């Protein structure tokens, strides 16, 4: 017996994606809208995982996860999911999506839609759910299409529909509508190929076996095609329906399977044929299996395969691979479990598991654990592709930039993407951690690479800081006013003042605004890190500058003088400045008094420096006190003992003038006016001690 298997048998890509998604996802609180695929074994496997099948969105709890199968759904379903806050995992076949988009666009233009397909099929129902105008479903080439005349219709077709039947229906529609009809042949190309292979194979074989769920539309179409070309066609839902007696009399047997039929079901039928002694003596099954091993099912490194657990031992689990002749050992170290126990997997014999081909050489090596690692990695890659930041350690560099790895992906950071500005010495980054965002992710069978940038993160952070600063400054200047009293922390000092943080904004307290008596150093008044109260003196919002003062909130020394001193008091001070007309004595910080030259000594002095030195400490008596004008007149000689008075010898008569009678009266000497007297008058302006001191000067001149 010669057995030939159609090359396009088994899951199509859309179904494979839906099944892989359902078998990979964490099953907690996950639901499927309708039967995922028309295959009882798959439905049972999903049920065992805890994934529930529902017939309406209303049956899904709010916030749950809902898988949409490859058949697709109408627009209203998406709206219902959004209203219930469901997380939707959309497994709609891309070909079905394409058909839905055609219907949505054309119906929005007001054109009637004709869907060729089975009216009750989920895909057709979903397609009609995107129509916004008239929609008609047709499935009979003999139907009267006169209702379409002059309606300018658009025709689409169910992706798994019979191509031959569709062509006949289109001819009849065109007879009525002529060139006004627009036809989209939306049958999936894999469906076309599957149907073509079934037609060719069924013409060459004595008997045909069609494997797939009994309610699978595409499998039933394959059965109809085979039946049209071959007298002996047997429909199997799985290997349990296979009876050896039905085929053992035939020399050439062909096998086809639907798009919703797992490869494992076809394999089980083949194994059953091979292991049956009545058939084995007369067939060519070894040739069939060898053909399968060397053809489409040849294992490749990195390939994901659905395997069936056949036995368990202390070494690991033996599995059957699709279209593979022998059992393969999945070593216990490669099983995705916390602790391997043989008895746990003995109970799972017959279950399907997904494994990866680590090595396709003989012996074949499989791993389940690496799949979990790769899925975790791919989850991270998906997040990275959506803009999530990731980090790697730089392992090398080349002329173009830095290199690193992340799992199975290589990472490349171009030199211009390392930071803001030119980077000359790339070797300094080796061994350092890089914070990155993906610019591009390349993935192929040969290479997986992430091209990334650290510069974009730094630029984003800089922009965010500047934005936050601008907002803070705007808020700051909107709330601060000249005259406000604010609290600030001294952050740093310079020789011209202190920079003080007020609500996060740097303000300048100039050194001249720190002390009424003047400060030589900022740190004589303020301490770095401490908080003080300041008064706002000036605001320049345009240039982002604020001037504040510390001394403005402190009492001026002269404000307290009236409370501390009175005329007649004796005070102690230090000579801080000497001028020709006297000396200034500092009584306390910020309070100076003038000792006029005439009040320094009982003796007449040409210059105060003859008896006083700067820095010398003296005692003096307050003669005049005027706090309002910040002036004080002092006297040192008032505290000195009076000198002894000596008798003056009478003058002799001037004989030279005897002939002239009485001596001429002497002219009084005029006081000298000079620069020093001008300075003294300026100091005494306003009458501060002016009369008494001026009188003293006059007396001195008269003497």
PDB file of C-alpha atoms in Angstrom, residues 278-492:
ATOM      1  CA  UNK A 278      -2.614  -6.793   8.953  1.00  0.00           C
ATOM      2  CA  UNK A 279      -1.651  -3.667   7.115  1.00  0.00           C
ATOM      3  CA  UNK A 280       2.072  -3.624   7.832  1.00  0.00           C
ATOM      4  CA  UNK A 281       2.729  -6.840   5.928  1.00  0.00           C
ATOM      5  CA  UNK A 282       1.336  -5.389   2.754  1.00  0.00           C
ATOM      6  CA  UNK A 283       1.975  -1.636   2.867  1.00  0.00           C
ATOM      7  CA  UNK A 284       4.795   0.783   2.286  1.00  0.00           C
ATOM      8  CA  UNK A 285       4.419   2.710   5.566  1.00  0.00           C
ATOM      9  CA  UNK A 286       8.147   2.918   6.232  1.00  0.00           C
ATOM     10  CA  UNK A 287       8.527   4.735   2.940  1.00  0.00           C
ATOM     11  CA  UNK A 288       5.720   7.125   3.914  1.00  0.00           C
ATOM     12  CA  UNK A 289       7.268   7.911   7.281  1.00  0.00           C
ATOM     13  CA  UNK A 290      10.698   8.356   5.726  1.00  0.00           C
ATOM     14  CA  UNK A 291       9.150  10.666   3.155  1.00  0.00           C
ATOM     15  CA  UNK A 292       7.597  12.677   5.991  1.00  0.00           C
ATOM     16  CA  UNK A 293      10.865  12.821   7.935  1.00  0.00           C
ATOM     17  CA  UNK A 294      12.761  14.102   4.922  1.00  0.00           C
ATOM     18  CA  UNK A 295      10.057  16.500   3.734  1.00  0.00           C
ATOM     19  CA  UNK A 296       7.968  19.223   5.321  1.00  0.00           C
ATOM     20  CA  UNK A 297       8.269  17.854   8.839  1.00  0.00           C
ATOM     21  CA  UNK A 298      12.064  17.814   8.955  1.00  0.00           C
ATOM     22  CA  UNK A 299      13.102  19.264  12.286  1.00  0.00           C
ATOM     23  CA  UNK A 300      15.123  22.454  12.429  1.00  0.00           C
ATOM     24  CA  UNK A 301      17.034  24.003  15.280  1.00  0.00           C
ATOM     25  CA  UNK A 302      14.869  26.554  17.058  1.00  0.00           C
ATOM     26  CA  UNK A 303      11.623  25.085  15.706  1.00  0.00           C
ATOM     27  CA  UNK A 304       8.620  24.972  18.056  1.00  0.00           C
ATOM     28  CA  UNK A 305       6.776  21.672  17.947  1.00  0.00           C
ATOM     29  CA  UNK A 306       3.639  20.361  19.639  1.00  0.00           C
ATOM     30  CA  UNK A 307       4.463  16.946  21.096  1.00  0.00           C
ATOM     31  CA  UNK A 308       2.392  14.236  22.799  1.00  0.00           C
ATOM     32  CA  UNK A 309       3.607  12.698  26.049  1.00  0.00           C
ATOM     33  CA  UNK A 310       3.871   8.939  25.533  1.00  0.00           C
ATOM     34  CA  UNK A 311       5.700   7.812  28.698  1.00  0.00           C
ATOM     35  CA  UNK A 312       7.681   9.022  31.710  1.00  0.00           C
ATOM     36  CA  UNK A 313      10.872   7.719  33.329  1.00  0.00           C
ATOM     37  CA  UNK A 314      13.517   8.826  35.787  1.00  0.00           C
ATOM     38  CA  UNK A 315      15.479  10.353  32.891  1.00  0.00           C
ATOM     39  CA  UNK A 316      12.593  12.443  31.608  1.00  0.00           C
ATOM     40  CA  UNK A 317       9.556  12.297  29.365  1.00  0.00           C
ATOM     41  CA  UNK A 318       9.267  10.438  26.044  1.00  0.00           C
ATOM     42  CA  UNK A 319       7.252  12.364  23.463  1.00  0.00           C
ATOM     43  CA  UNK A 320       5.865  11.831  19.984  1.00  0.00           C
ATOM     44  CA  UNK A 321       6.532  14.581  17.466  1.00  0.00           C
ATOM     45  CA  UNK A 322       4.284  15.413  14.500  1.00  0.00           C
ATOM     46  CA  UNK A 323       5.253  13.328  11.466  1.00  0.00           C
ATOM     47  CA  UNK A 324       8.228  11.848  13.320  1.00  0.00           C
ATOM     48  CA  UNK A 325       8.737   8.106  13.398  1.00  0.00           C
ATOM     49  CA  UNK A 326      10.357   7.547  16.788  1.00  0.00           C
ATOM     50  CA  UNK A 327       9.793   8.692  20.338  1.00  0.00           C
ATOM     51  CA  UNK A 328      12.152  11.427  21.529  1.00  0.00           C
ATOM     52  CA  UNK A 329      13.375  11.863  25.090  1.00  0.00           C
ATOM     53  CA  UNK A 330      12.704  15.234  26.671  1.00  0.00           C
ATOM     54  CA  UNK A 331      15.321  15.221  29.417  1.00  0.00           C
ATOM     55  CA  UNK A 332      14.133  16.161  32.898  1.00  0.00           C
ATOM     56  CA  UNK A 333      16.560  19.117  33.056  1.00  0.00           C
ATOM     57  CA  UNK A 334      14.820  20.563  29.992  1.00  0.00           C
ATOM     58  CA  UNK A 335      11.290  20.269  31.414  1.00  0.00           C
ATOM     59  CA  UNK A 336       9.689  23.500  32.624  1.00  0.00           C
ATOM     60  CA  UNK A 337       8.895  22.569  36.233  1.00  0.00           C
ATOM     61  CA  UNK A 338      10.192  23.380  39.696  1.00  0.00           C
ATOM     62  CA  UNK A 339      11.015  19.743  40.465  1.00  0.00           C
ATOM     63  CA  UNK A 340      10.669  16.814  38.077  1.00  0.00           C
ATOM     64  CA  UNK A 341       8.673  13.847  39.395  1.00  0.00           C
ATOM     65  CA  UNK A 342       8.049  10.888  37.122  1.00  0.00           C
ATOM     66  CA  UNK A 343       4.625  10.166  38.624  1.00  0.00           C
ATOM     67  CA  UNK A 344       3.418  13.701  37.806  1.00  0.00           C
ATOM     68  CA  UNK A 345       4.051  13.108  34.101  1.00  0.00           C
ATOM     69  CA  UNK A 346       2.824   9.537  34.089  1.00  0.00           C
ATOM     70  CA  UNK A 347      -0.584  11.024  34.808  1.00  0.00           C
ATOM     71  CA  UNK A 348      -0.161  13.329  31.814  1.00  0.00           C
ATOM     72  CA  UNK A 349       0.425  10.646  29.166  1.00  0.00           C
ATOM     73  CA  UNK A 350      -1.520  11.647  26.079  1.00  0.00           C
ATOM     74  CA  UNK A 351      -1.331  15.375  26.861  1.00  0.00           C
ATOM     75  CA  UNK A 352       0.162  17.806  24.365  1.00  0.00           C
ATOM     76  CA  UNK A 353       3.135  19.981  25.279  1.00  0.00           C
ATOM     77  CA  UNK A 354       5.109  22.508  23.305  1.00  0.00           C
ATOM     78  CA  UNK A 355       8.841  21.890  22.930  1.00  0.00           C
ATOM     79  CA  UNK A 356      11.695  23.519  21.062  1.00  0.00           C
ATOM     80  CA  UNK A 357      14.227  21.726  18.905  1.00  0.00           C
ATOM     81  CA  UNK A 358      17.584  22.540  20.492  1.00  0.00           C
ATOM     82  CA  UNK A 359      19.497  20.219  18.183  1.00  0.00           C
ATOM     83  CA  UNK A 360      18.180  18.503  15.055  1.00  0.00           C
ATOM     84  CA  UNK A 361      21.180  16.155  14.791  1.00  0.00           C
ATOM     85  CA  UNK A 362      20.923  12.547  15.811  1.00  0.00           C
ATOM     86  CA  UNK A 363      19.893  12.214  18.581  1.00  0.00           C
ATOM     87  CA  UNK A 364      17.366  15.044  18.469  1.00  0.00           C
ATOM     88  CA  UNK A 365      17.470  17.225  21.579  1.00  0.00           C
ATOM     89  CA  UNK A 366      14.357  19.026  22.831  1.00  0.00           C
ATOM     90  CA  UNK A 367      13.689  21.612  25.520  1.00  0.00           C
ATOM     91  CA  UNK A 368      10.548  22.905  27.178  1.00  0.00           C
ATOM     92  CA  UNK A 369      12.342  25.140  29.644  1.00  0.00           C
ATOM     93  CA  UNK A 370      13.954  27.320  26.984  1.00  0.00           C
ATOM     94  CA  UNK A 371      10.500  28.116  25.576  1.00  0.00           C
ATOM     95  CA  UNK A 372       9.493  29.666  28.887  1.00  0.00           C
ATOM     96  CA  UNK A 373      12.694  31.707  28.852  1.00  0.00           C
ATOM     97  CA  UNK A 374      12.115  32.812  25.277  1.00  0.00           C
ATOM     98  CA  UNK A 375       8.492  33.704  25.983  1.00  0.00           C
ATOM     99  CA  UNK A 376       9.611  35.807  28.910  1.00  0.00           C
ATOM    100  CA  UNK A 377      12.220  37.372  26.649  1.00  0.00           C
ATOM    101  CA  UNK A 378       9.687  38.039  23.900  1.00  0.00           C
ATOM    102  CA  UNK A 379       7.374  39.631  26.442  1.00  0.00           C
ATOM    103  CA  UNK A 380      10.198  41.947  27.369  1.00  0.00           C
ATOM    104  CA  UNK A 381      10.966  42.581  23.687  1.00  0.00           C
ATOM    105  CA  UNK A 382       7.333  43.526  23.108  1.00  0.00           C
ATOM    106  CA  UNK A 383       7.506  46.002  25.989  1.00  0.00           C
ATOM    107  CA  UNK A 384      10.797  47.357  24.637  1.00  0.00           C
ATOM    108  CA  UNK A 385       9.270  47.759  21.178  1.00  0.00           C
ATOM    109  CA  UNK A 386       6.547  49.861  22.816  1.00  0.00           C
ATOM    110  CA  UNK A 387       9.134  52.248  24.233  1.00  0.00           C
ATOM    111  CA  UNK A 388       9.980  50.662  27.602  1.00  0.00           C
ATOM    112  CA  UNK A 389      13.461  51.432  28.909  1.00  0.00           C
ATOM    113  CA  UNK A 390      15.886  48.537  29.422  1.00  0.00           C
ATOM    114  CA  UNK A 391      19.485  48.225  30.524  1.00  0.00           C
ATOM    115  CA  UNK A 392      22.445  46.100  29.465  1.00  0.00           C
ATOM    116  CA  UNK A 393      26.127  45.949  30.313  1.00  0.00           C
ATOM    117  CA  UNK A 394      28.408  46.990  27.476  1.00  0.00           C
ATOM    118  CA  UNK A 395      30.598  44.051  26.432  1.00  0.00           C
ATOM    119  CA  UNK A 396      32.518  45.558  23.524  1.00  0.00           C
ATOM    120  CA  UNK A 397      32.786  48.219  20.847  1.00  0.00           C
ATOM    121  CA  UNK A 398      33.637  48.729  17.209  1.00  0.00           C
ATOM    122  CA  UNK A 399      34.133  51.725  14.930  1.00  0.00           C
ATOM    123  CA  UNK A 400      30.403  52.383  14.827  1.00  0.00           C
ATOM    124  CA  UNK A 401      29.503  52.163  18.505  1.00  0.00           C
ATOM    125  CA  UNK A 402      28.980  49.893  21.526  1.00  0.00           C
ATOM    126  CA  UNK A 403      27.898  46.238  21.603  1.00  0.00           C
ATOM    127  CA  UNK A 404      26.096  44.125  24.200  1.00  0.00           C
ATOM    128  CA  UNK A 405      23.657  41.210  24.475  1.00  0.00           C
ATOM    129  CA  UNK A 406      20.232  40.697  26.010  1.00  0.00           C
ATOM    130  CA  UNK A 407      19.191  37.058  26.051  1.00  0.00           C
ATOM    131  CA  UNK A 408      19.239  35.792  22.474  1.00  0.00           C
ATOM    132  CA  UNK A 409      19.350  39.318  21.086  1.00  0.00           C
ATOM    133  CA  UNK A 410      22.475  41.291  20.237  1.00  0.00           C
ATOM    134  CA  UNK A 411      22.367  44.980  21.147  1.00  0.00           C
ATOM    135  CA  UNK A 412      24.104  47.748  19.203  1.00  0.00           C
ATOM    136  CA  UNK A 413      24.325  51.383  20.312  1.00  0.00           C
ATOM    137  CA  UNK A 414      25.623  53.719  17.557  1.00  0.00           C
ATOM    138  CA  UNK A 415      28.268  56.173  18.770  1.00  0.00           C
ATOM    139  CA  UNK A 416      25.990  59.158  18.220  1.00  0.00           C
ATOM    140  CA  UNK A 417      23.325  57.511  20.391  1.00  0.00           C
ATOM    141  CA  UNK A 418      25.489  57.012  23.499  1.00  0.00           C
ATOM    142  CA  UNK A 419      24.995  60.471  24.952  1.00  0.00           C
ATOM    143  CA  UNK A 420      24.405  64.081  23.992  1.00  0.00           C
ATOM    144  CA  UNK A 421      27.568  65.215  22.278  1.00  0.00           C
ATOM    145  CA  UNK A 422      30.465  63.463  20.570  1.00  0.00           C
ATOM    146  CA  UNK A 423      32.003  60.374  22.187  1.00  0.00           C
ATOM    147  CA  UNK A 424      35.657  59.840  21.316  1.00  0.00           C
ATOM    148  CA  UNK A 425      36.834  57.033  23.616  1.00  0.00           C
ATOM    149  CA  UNK A 426      34.366  54.161  23.214  1.00  0.00           C
ATOM    150  CA  UNK A 427      36.518  51.704  25.173  1.00  0.00           C
ATOM    151  CA  UNK A 428      35.747  53.541  28.415  1.00  0.00           C
ATOM    152  CA  UNK A 429      32.148  52.293  28.246  1.00  0.00           C
ATOM    153  CA  UNK A 430      33.073  48.579  28.265  1.00  0.00           C
ATOM    154  CA  UNK A 431      31.826  47.010  31.501  1.00  0.00           C
ATOM    155  CA  UNK A 432      29.491  49.906  32.241  1.00  0.00           C
ATOM    156  CA  UNK A 433      25.715  49.694  32.407  1.00  0.00           C
ATOM    157  CA  UNK A 434      23.780  51.432  29.645  1.00  0.00           C
ATOM    158  CA  UNK A 435      20.215  52.698  29.933  1.00  0.00           C
ATOM    159  CA  UNK A 436      18.564  52.249  26.563  1.00  0.00           C
ATOM    160  CA  UNK A 437      15.463  52.568  24.434  1.00  0.00           C
ATOM    161  CA  UNK A 438      15.012  50.598  21.225  1.00  0.00           C
ATOM    162  CA  UNK A 439      15.252  52.449  17.928  1.00  0.00           C
ATOM    163  CA  UNK A 440      14.747  49.332  15.831  1.00  0.00           C
ATOM    164  CA  UNK A 441      14.279  45.613  16.475  1.00  0.00           C
ATOM    165  CA  UNK A 442      15.418  43.198  13.785  1.00  0.00           C
ATOM    166  CA  UNK A 443      14.323  39.586  13.979  1.00  0.00           C
ATOM    167  CA  UNK A 444      14.983  36.836  11.482  1.00  0.00           C
ATOM    168  CA  UNK A 445      15.906  33.160  11.519  1.00  0.00           C
ATOM    169  CA  UNK A 446      19.571  34.072  11.353  1.00  0.00           C
ATOM    170  CA  UNK A 447      19.838  37.126  13.525  1.00  0.00           C
ATOM    171  CA  UNK A 448      18.006  38.949  16.303  1.00  0.00           C
ATOM    172  CA  UNK A 449      19.250  42.454  16.994  1.00  0.00           C
ATOM    173  CA  UNK A 450      18.177  45.547  18.900  1.00  0.00           C
ATOM    174  CA  UNK A 451      19.512  48.906  17.749  1.00  0.00           C
ATOM    175  CA  UNK A 452      19.172  51.188  20.749  1.00  0.00           C
ATOM    176  CA  UNK A 453      19.904  54.656  22.102  1.00  0.00           C
ATOM    177  CA  UNK A 454      20.879  56.039  25.484  1.00  0.00           C
ATOM    178  CA  UNK A 455      20.890  59.589  24.152  1.00  0.00           C
ATOM    179  CA  UNK A 456      17.101  59.687  23.705  1.00  0.00           C
ATOM    180  CA  UNK A 457      16.639  58.873  27.402  1.00  0.00           C
ATOM    181  CA  UNK A 458      19.057  61.600  28.454  1.00  0.00           C
ATOM    182  CA  UNK A 459      17.369  64.093  26.134  1.00  0.00           C
ATOM    183  CA  UNK A 460      13.919  63.147  27.443  1.00  0.00           C
ATOM    184  CA  UNK A 461      15.098  63.532  31.025  1.00  0.00           C
ATOM    185  CA  UNK A 462      16.709  66.883  30.233  1.00  0.00           C
ATOM    186  CA  UNK A 463      13.533  68.080  28.526  1.00  0.00           C
ATOM    187  CA  UNK A 464      11.487  66.881  31.495  1.00  0.00           C
ATOM    188  CA  UNK A 465      13.783  68.691  33.932  1.00  0.00           C
ATOM    189  CA  UNK A 466      13.604  71.873  31.893  1.00  0.00           C
ATOM    190  CA  UNK A 467       9.842  71.603  31.635  1.00  0.00           C
ATOM    191  CA  UNK A 468       9.513  71.024  35.374  1.00  0.00           C
ATOM    192  CA  UNK A 469      11.901  73.906  36.033  1.00  0.00           C
ATOM    193  CA  UNK A 470       9.947  76.206  33.722  1.00  0.00           C
ATOM    194  CA  UNK A 471       6.670  75.274  35.394  1.00  0.00           C
ATOM    195  CA  UNK A 472       8.187  75.740  38.834  1.00  0.00           C
ATOM    196  CA  UNK A 473       9.666  79.098  37.853  1.00  0.00           C
ATOM    197  CA  UNK A 474       6.367  80.226  36.366  1.00  0.00           C
ATOM    198  CA  UNK A 475       4.561  79.280  39.569  1.00  0.00           C
ATOM    199  CA  UNK A 476       7.302  80.912  41.660  1.00  0.00           C
ATOM    200  CA  UNK A 477       7.171  84.276  39.866  1.00  0.00           C
ATOM    201  CA  UNK A 478       3.374  84.234  39.915  1.00  0.00           C
ATOM    202  CA  UNK A 479       3.299  84.051  43.713  1.00  0.00           C
ATOM    203  CA  UNK A 480       6.271  86.146  44.864  1.00  0.00           C
ATOM    204  CA  UNK A 481       6.202  89.948  45.339  1.00  0.00           C
ATOM    205  CA  UNK A 482       8.634  92.653  46.352  1.00  0.00           C
ATOM    206  CA  UNK A 483       8.442  93.097  50.114  1.00  0.00           C
ATOM    207  CA  UNK A 484       7.519  89.468  50.836  1.00  0.00           C
ATOM    208  CA  UNK A 485       9.315  87.778  53.700  1.00  0.00           C
ATOM    209  CA  UNK A 486      10.458  84.308  52.591  1.00  0.00           C
ATOM    210  CA  UNK A 487      12.387  81.436  54.084  1.00  0.00           C
ATOM    211  CA  UNK A 488      15.435  80.248  52.197  1.00  0.00           C
ATOM    212  CA  UNK A 489      18.276  77.778  52.559  1.00  0.00           C
ATOM    213  CA  UNK A 490      21.831  78.963  51.902  1.00  0.00           C
ATOM    214  CA  UNK A 491      23.119  76.659  49.140  1.00  0.00           C
ATOM    215  CA  UNK A 492      26.471  78.246  48.210  1.00  0.00           C
TER     216      UNK A 492
END
